[in-house]
Short mmCIF file of C-alpha atoms and ligand atoms in Angstrom, two decimals:
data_model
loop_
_atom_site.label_atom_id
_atom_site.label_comp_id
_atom_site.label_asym_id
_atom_site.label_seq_id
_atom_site.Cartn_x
_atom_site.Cartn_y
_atom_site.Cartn_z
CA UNK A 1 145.65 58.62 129.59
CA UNK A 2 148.31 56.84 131.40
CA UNK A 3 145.55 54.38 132.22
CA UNK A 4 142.04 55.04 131.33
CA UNK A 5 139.81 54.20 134.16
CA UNK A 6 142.32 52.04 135.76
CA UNK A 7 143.28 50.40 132.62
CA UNK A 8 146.53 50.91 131.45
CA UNK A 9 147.93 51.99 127.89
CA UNK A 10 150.70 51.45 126.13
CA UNK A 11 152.64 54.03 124.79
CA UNK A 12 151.59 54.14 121.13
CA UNK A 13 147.95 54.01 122.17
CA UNK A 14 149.23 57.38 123.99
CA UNK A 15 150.92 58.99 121.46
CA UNK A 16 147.88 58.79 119.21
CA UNK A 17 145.17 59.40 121.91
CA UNK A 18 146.31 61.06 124.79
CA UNK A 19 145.25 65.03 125.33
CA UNK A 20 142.58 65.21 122.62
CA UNK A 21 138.50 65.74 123.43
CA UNK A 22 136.53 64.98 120.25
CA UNK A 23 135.68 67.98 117.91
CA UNK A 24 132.55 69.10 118.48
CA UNK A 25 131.95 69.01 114.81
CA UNK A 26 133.11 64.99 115.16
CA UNK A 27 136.60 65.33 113.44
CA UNK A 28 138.48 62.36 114.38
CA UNK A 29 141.28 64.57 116.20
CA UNK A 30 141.88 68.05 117.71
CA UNK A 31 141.07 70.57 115.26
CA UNK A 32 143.36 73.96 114.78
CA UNK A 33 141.97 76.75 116.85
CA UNK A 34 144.09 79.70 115.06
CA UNK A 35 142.37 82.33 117.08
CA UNK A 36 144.06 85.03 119.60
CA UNK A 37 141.84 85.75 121.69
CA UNK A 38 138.55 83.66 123.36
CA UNK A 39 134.82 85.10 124.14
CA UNK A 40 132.91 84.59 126.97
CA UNK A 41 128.91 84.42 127.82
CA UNK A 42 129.52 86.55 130.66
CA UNK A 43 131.90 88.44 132.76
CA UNK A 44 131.70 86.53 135.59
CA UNK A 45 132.63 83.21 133.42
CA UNK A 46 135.86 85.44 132.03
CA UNK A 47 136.49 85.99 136.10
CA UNK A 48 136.36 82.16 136.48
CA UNK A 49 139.20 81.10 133.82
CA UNK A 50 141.18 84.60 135.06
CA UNK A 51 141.37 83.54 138.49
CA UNK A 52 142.08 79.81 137.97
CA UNK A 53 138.41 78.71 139.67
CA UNK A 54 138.04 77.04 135.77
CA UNK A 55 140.74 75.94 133.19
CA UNK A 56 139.24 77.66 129.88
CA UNK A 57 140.13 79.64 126.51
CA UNK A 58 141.36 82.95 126.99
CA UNK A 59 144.37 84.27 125.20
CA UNK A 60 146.84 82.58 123.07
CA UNK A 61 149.86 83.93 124.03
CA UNK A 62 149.03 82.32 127.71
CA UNK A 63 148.90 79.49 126.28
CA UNK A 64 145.17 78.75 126.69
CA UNK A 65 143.97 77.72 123.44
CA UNK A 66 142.85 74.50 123.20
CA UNK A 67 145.19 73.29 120.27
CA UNK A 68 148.32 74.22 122.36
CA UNK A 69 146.88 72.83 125.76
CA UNK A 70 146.02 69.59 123.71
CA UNK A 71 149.68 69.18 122.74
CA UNK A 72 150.69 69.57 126.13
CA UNK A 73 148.21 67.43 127.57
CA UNK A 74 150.30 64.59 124.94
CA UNK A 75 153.61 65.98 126.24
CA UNK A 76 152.86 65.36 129.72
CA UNK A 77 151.44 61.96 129.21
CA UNK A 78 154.42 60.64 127.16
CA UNK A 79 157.27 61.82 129.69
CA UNK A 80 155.24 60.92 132.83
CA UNK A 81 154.51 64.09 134.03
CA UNK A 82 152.05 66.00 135.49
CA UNK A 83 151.39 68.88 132.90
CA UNK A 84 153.78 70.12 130.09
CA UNK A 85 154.23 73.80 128.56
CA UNK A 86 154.73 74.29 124.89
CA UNK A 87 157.56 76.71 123.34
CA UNK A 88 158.61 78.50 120.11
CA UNK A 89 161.65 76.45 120.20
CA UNK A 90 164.06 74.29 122.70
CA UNK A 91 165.89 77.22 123.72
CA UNK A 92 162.78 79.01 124.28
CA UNK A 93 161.85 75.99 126.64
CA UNK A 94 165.72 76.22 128.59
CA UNK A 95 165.41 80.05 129.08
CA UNK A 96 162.49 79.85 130.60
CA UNK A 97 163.35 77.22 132.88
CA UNK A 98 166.75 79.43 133.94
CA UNK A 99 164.50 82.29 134.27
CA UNK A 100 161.86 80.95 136.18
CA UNK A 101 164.44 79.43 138.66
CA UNK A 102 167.72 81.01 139.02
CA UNK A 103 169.14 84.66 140.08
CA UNK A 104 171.62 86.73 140.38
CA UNK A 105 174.20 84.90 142.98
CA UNK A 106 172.81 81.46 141.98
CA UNK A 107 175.17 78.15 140.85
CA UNK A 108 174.29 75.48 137.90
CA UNK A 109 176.20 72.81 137.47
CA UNK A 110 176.11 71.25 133.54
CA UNK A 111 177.32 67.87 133.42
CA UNK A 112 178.33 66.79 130.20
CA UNK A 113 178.25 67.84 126.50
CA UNK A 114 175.10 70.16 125.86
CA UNK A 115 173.72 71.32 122.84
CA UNK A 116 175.90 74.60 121.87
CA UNK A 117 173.02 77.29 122.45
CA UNK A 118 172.37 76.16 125.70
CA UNK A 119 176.28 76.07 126.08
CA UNK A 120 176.22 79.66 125.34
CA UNK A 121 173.20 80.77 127.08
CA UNK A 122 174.75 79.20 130.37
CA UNK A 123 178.36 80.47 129.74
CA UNK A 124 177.59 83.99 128.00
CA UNK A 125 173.91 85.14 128.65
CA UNK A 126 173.19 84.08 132.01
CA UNK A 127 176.77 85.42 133.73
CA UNK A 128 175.90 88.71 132.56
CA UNK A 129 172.70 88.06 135.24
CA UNK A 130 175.51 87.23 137.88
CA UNK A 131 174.21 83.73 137.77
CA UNK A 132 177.69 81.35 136.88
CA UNK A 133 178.00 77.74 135.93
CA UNK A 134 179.95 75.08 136.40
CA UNK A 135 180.59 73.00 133.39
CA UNK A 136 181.54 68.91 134.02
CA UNK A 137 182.71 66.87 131.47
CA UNK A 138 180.12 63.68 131.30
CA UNK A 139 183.02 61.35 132.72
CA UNK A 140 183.09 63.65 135.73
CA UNK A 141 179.34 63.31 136.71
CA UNK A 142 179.88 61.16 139.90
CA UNK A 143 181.60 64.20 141.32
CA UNK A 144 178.76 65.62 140.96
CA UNK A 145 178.22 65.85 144.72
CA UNK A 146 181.13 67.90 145.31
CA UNK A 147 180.70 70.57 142.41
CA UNK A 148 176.92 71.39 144.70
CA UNK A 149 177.21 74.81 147.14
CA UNK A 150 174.75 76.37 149.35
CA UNK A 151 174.02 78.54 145.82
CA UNK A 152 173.37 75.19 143.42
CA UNK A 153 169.72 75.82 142.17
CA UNK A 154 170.22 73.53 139.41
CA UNK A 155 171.90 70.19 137.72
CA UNK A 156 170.89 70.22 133.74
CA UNK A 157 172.75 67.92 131.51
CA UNK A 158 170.80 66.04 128.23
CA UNK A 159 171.75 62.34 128.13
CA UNK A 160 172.94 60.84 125.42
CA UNK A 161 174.92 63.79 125.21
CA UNK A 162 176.19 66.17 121.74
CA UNK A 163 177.84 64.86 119.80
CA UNK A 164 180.00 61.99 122.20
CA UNK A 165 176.64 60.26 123.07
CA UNK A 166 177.51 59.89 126.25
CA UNK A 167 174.94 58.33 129.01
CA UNK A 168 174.46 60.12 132.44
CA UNK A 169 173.29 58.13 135.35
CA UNK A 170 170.11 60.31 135.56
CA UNK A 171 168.88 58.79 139.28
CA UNK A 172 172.81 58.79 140.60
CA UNK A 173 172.73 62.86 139.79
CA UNK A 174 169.20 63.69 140.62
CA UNK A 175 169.66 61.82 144.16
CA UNK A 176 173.00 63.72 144.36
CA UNK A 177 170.67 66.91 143.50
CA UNK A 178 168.05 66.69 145.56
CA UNK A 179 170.21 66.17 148.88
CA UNK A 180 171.92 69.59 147.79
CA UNK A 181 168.21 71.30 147.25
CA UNK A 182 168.70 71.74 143.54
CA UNK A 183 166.57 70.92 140.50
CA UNK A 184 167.19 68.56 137.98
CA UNK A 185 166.58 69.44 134.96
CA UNK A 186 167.13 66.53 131.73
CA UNK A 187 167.29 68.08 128.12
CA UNK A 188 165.69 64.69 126.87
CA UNK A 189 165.71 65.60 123.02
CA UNK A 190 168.23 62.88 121.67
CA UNK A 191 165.99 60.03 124.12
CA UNK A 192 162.48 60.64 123.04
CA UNK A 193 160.06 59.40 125.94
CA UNK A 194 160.27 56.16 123.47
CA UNK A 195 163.33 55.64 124.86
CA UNK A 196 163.53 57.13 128.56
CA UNK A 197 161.75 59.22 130.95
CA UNK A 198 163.74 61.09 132.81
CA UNK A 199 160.78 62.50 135.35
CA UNK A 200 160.79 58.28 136.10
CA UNK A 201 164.11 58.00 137.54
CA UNK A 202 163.77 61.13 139.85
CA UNK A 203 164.92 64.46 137.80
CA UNK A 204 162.22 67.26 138.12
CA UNK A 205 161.40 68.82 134.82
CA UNK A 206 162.46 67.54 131.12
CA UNK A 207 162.83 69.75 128.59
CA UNK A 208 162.97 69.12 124.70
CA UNK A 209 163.42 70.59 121.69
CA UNK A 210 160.40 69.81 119.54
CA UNK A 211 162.26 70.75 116.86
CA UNK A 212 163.51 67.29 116.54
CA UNK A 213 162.21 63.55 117.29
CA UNK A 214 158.82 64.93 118.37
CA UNK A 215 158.05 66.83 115.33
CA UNK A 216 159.78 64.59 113.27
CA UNK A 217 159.79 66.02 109.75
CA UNK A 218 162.02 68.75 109.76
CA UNK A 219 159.10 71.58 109.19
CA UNK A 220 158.51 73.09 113.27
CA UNK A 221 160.55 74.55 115.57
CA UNK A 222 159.13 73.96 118.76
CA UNK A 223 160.70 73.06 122.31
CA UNK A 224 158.32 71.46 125.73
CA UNK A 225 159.07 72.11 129.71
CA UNK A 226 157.17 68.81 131.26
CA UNK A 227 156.87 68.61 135.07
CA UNK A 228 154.47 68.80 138.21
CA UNK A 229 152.03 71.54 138.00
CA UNK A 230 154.18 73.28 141.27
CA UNK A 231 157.36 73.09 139.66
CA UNK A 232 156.01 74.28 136.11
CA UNK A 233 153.87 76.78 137.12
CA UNK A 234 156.61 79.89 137.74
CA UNK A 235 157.70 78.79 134.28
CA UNK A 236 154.33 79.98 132.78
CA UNK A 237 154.63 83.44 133.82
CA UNK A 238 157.92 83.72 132.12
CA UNK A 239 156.62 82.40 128.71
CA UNK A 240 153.48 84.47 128.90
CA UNK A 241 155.99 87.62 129.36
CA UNK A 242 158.43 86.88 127.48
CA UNK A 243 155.71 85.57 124.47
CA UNK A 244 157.30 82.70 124.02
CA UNK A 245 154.38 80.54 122.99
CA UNK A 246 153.96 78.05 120.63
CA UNK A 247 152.12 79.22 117.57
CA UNK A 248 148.52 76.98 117.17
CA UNK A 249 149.39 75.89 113.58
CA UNK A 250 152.47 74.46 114.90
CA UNK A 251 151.05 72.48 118.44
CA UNK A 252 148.48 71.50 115.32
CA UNK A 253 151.19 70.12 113.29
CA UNK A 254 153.59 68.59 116.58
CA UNK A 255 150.16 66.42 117.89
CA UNK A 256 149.92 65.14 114.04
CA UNK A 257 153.64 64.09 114.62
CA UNK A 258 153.35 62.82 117.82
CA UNK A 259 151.16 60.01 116.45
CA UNK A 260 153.96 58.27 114.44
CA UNK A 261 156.42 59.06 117.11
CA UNK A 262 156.80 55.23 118.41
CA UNK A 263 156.92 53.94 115.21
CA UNK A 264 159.65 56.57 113.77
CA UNK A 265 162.31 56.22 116.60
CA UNK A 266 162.00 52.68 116.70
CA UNK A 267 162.72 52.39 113.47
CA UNK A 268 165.62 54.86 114.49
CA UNK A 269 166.69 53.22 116.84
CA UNK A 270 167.50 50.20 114.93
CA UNK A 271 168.80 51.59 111.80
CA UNK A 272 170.88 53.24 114.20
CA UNK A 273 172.62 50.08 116.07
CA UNK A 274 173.14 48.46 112.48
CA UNK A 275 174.85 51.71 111.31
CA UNK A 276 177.16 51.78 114.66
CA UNK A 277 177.82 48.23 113.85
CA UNK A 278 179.03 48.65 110.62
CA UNK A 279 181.12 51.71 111.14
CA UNK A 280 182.39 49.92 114.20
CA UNK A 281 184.03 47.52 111.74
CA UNK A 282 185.62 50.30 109.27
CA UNK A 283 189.16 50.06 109.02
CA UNK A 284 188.97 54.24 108.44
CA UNK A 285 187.14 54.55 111.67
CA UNK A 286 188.61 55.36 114.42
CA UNK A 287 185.67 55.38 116.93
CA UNK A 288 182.27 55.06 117.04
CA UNK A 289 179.60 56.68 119.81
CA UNK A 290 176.51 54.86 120.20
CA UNK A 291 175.09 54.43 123.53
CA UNK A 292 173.61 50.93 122.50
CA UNK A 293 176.94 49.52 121.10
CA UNK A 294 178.27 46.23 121.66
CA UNK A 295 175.01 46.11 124.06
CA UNK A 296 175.29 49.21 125.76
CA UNK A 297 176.51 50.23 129.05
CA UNK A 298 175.07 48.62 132.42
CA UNK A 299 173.63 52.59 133.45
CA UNK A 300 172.17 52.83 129.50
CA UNK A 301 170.24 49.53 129.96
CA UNK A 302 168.97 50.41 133.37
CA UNK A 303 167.86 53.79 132.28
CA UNK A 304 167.37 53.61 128.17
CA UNK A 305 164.79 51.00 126.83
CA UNK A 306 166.52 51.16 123.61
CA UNK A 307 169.76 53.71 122.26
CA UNK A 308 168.27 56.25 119.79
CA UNK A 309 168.72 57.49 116.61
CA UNK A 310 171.73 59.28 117.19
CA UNK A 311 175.40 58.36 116.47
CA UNK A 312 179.28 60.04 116.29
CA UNK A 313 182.00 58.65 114.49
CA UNK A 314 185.73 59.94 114.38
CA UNK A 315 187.17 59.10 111.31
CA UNK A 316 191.25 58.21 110.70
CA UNK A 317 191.89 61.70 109.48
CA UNK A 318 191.84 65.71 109.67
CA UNK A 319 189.52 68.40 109.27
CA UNK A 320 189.78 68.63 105.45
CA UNK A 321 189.54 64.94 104.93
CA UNK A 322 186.73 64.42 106.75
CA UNK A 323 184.51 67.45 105.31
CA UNK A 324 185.50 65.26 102.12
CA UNK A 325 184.15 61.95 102.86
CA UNK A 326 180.92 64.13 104.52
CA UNK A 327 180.64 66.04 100.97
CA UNK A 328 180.67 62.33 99.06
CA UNK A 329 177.47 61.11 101.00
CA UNK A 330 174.80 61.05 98.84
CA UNK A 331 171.40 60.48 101.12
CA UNK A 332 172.83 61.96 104.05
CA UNK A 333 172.26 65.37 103.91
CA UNK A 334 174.62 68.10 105.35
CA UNK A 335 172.73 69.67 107.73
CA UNK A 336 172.53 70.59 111.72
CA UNK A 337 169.66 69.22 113.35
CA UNK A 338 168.57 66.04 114.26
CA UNK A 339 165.62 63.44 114.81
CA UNK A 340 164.03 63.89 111.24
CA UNK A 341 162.67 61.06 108.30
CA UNK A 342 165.80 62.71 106.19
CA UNK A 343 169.16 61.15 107.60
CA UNK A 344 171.76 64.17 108.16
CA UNK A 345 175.58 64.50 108.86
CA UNK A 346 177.25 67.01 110.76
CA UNK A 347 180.80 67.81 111.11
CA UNK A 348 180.51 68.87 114.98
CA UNK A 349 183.18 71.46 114.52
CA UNK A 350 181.42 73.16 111.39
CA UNK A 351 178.04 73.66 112.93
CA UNK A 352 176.96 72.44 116.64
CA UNK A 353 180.20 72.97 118.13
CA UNK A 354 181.84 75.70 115.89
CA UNK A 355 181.53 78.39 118.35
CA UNK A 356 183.35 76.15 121.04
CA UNK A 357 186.99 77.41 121.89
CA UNK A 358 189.23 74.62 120.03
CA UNK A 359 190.66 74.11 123.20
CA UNK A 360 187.31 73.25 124.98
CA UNK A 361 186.81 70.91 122.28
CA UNK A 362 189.72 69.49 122.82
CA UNK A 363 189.13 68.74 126.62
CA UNK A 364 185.76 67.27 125.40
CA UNK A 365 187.21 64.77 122.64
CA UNK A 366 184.99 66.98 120.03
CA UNK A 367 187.95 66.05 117.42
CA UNK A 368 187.98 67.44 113.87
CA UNK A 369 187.41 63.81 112.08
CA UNK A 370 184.39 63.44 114.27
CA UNK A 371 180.84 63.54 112.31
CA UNK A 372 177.87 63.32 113.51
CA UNK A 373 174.98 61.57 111.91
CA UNK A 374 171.21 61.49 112.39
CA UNK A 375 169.39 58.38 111.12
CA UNK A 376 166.20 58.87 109.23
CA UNK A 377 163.64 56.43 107.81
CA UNK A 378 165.19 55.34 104.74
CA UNK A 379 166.65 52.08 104.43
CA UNK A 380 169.37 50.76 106.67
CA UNK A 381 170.97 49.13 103.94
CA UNK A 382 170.60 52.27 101.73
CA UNK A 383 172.71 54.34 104.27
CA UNK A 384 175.59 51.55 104.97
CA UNK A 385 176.28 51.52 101.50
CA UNK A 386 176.00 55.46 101.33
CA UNK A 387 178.73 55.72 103.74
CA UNK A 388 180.24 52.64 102.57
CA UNK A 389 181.03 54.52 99.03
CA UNK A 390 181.86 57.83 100.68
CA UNK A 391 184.59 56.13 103.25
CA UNK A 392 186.25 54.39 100.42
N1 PLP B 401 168.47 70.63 122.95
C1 PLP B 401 169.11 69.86 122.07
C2 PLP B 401 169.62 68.54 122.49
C3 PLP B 401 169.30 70.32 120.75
O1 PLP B 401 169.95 69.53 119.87
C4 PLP B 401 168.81 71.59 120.38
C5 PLP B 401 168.98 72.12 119.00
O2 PLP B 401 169.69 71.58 118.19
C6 PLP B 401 168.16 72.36 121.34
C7 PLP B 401 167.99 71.85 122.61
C8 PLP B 401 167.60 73.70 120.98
O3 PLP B 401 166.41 73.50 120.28
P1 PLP B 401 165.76 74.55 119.21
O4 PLP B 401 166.66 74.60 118.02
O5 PLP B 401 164.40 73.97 118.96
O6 PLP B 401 165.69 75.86 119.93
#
């Protein structure tokens, strides 16, 4: 869908379009095929879809049911990529991915601030496979080069990063990758593919947590692994075994979401940079993280087409102090989780990051008068003056 017989579409047209065949029964989109299980006209067509000679319905724990494949079908045309797999959640997505491509005696390098599961399924689950990591702060990431050893499989890092919405140069690490023999692998969850596309500017697979932007309304956990057919294809056999799969009703409800995706995060995305700005100019703010701020960097423009949704504040004061001026917000909502209509604010240190080892906090500037804050759909104005009244 890309282009459509050599005519190309734009990304909206996509995100309402792409992946669906019309309903036999002519409902305007996909309809929800619930089933388990698929029947066949003969054993010899079963043979054909078993043995890859056809693509076809089988079993819906492998993932071939046509609601999930039509989701995918979406996923892959929004990020660029050749096909995409659909998960029970993000970190369903990620521990896959490790699976499918690391063992025991294998490197990662992590560049950056990650998303505190897949900080702990990195540092805690995966050495317990004999399979270690090196963590990089995001301001070390053009040393990337020299963290790589004969036993680097993989570079994954999410940019902007959690919670200091940090940008990584995703072509300077992926080149860096790729001359080591390792995979890069973007968590592109805070981006959107309205914003970047990682697969564009040479990493190898995204992965995303549904969860979020994509599904949009805080109601699905889901997560996506979007890549060539090669590289995604050892990934399969891990969801299918694991039975990680998407549920039906939920690819049913993430392709409904996926249609309003380009006009939600742009409207994100701008209630966003006006929010920035006007903490920017708080006397009780310290700090403010937003990738498009004052512009944005030279490597966010080259790589971002806008900044996201997604913002972090430190504000002039401690841990108690700041839990106070979160508790006065009044359309905020405290909550983890991101990318919804509902705006939400997070004390890093109380939720995403709570598990961290203060001092590893510490070395990451994840201070306790940071907060974190995801910007919904309802007016700008509305949440300027919300935080207006709860700073004062
Ligand atoms: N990646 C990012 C950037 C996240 O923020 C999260 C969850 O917050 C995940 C991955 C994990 O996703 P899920 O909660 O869908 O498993």
């Amino acid at each position: 869908m890309v282009t459509d017989g050599g005519q190309p579409r734009g990304l909206s047209t996509r995100c309402v379009h792409a992946g669906e065949a019309l309903d036999a029964q002519g409902g305007i989109h996909a309809p929800l095929y619930n089933h388990s299980t698929f029947g066949f006209q003969s054993t010899a067509d079963l043979l054909d879809v078993v043995e890859g000679r056809k693509e076809g319905n089988l079993y819906t724990r492998y993932g071939l049911n046509p609601t999930i494949r039509s989701v995918e079908r979406r996923l892959a045309d929004l990020e660029n990529g050749e096909d995409a797999y659909a998960f029970s959640s993000g970190m369903a997505a990620e521990a896959a991915t490790f699976l499918a491509y690391l063992k025991t005696g294998d490197h990662v390098v992590c560049i950056g601030d990650v998303y505190g599961g897949t900080f702990d399924l990195l540092g805690t689950n995966l050495p317990g496979l004999g399979i270690e990591t090196t963590f990089l702060l995001a301001n070390e990431a053009d040393r990337v080069a020299s963290a790589l050893t004969d036993r680097t499989k993989m570079v994954f890092f999410e940019t902007p990063t959690n919670p200091t919405l940090d940008v990584i140069d995703i072509a300077a690490v992926a080149e860096a990758a790729k001359a080591a023999g390792a995979l890069t692998v973007v968590d592109n969850t805070f981006a959107t593919p309205v914003n970047q596309n990682p697969l564009d500017l040479g990493a190898d697979l995204v992965v995303h947590s549904a969860t979020k932007y994509l599904g949009g309304h805080s109601d699905l956990t889901g997560g996506a692994v979007i890549g060539s057919k090669r590289l995604l294809e050892p990934i399969w056999t891990w969801r299918k075994n694991l039975g990680q799969m998407m549920a039906p009703e939920v690819a049913f409800l993430l392709s409904r979401s996926i249609r309003t995706l380009v006009v939600r995060v742009r409207a994100q995305n701008s209630t966003a940079t006006q929010v920035a700005e006007f903490l920017a100019s708080h006397p009780r703010v310290r700090r403010v993280n937003y990738p498009g701020l004052g512009g944005g960097s030279e490597v966010a423009r080259r790589q971002m087409r806008d900044f996201g949704g997604m913002l972090s504040f430190v504000y002039d004061g401690g841990a108690t102090e700041t839990a106070a001026v979160v508790d006065r917000l009044r359309i905020f909502s405290i909550a983890a989780s991101l990318g919804g209509v509902e705006s939400l604010a997070t004390q890093p240190i109380t939720t995403t990051h709570h598990g961290m080892a203060v001092e590893e906090r510490a070395r990451r500037g994840i201070v306790d008068g940071m907060v974190r804050l995801s910007c919904g759909l309802e007016d700008a104005s509305d949440l300027i003056d919300d935080l207006a009244q709860a700073l004062s």
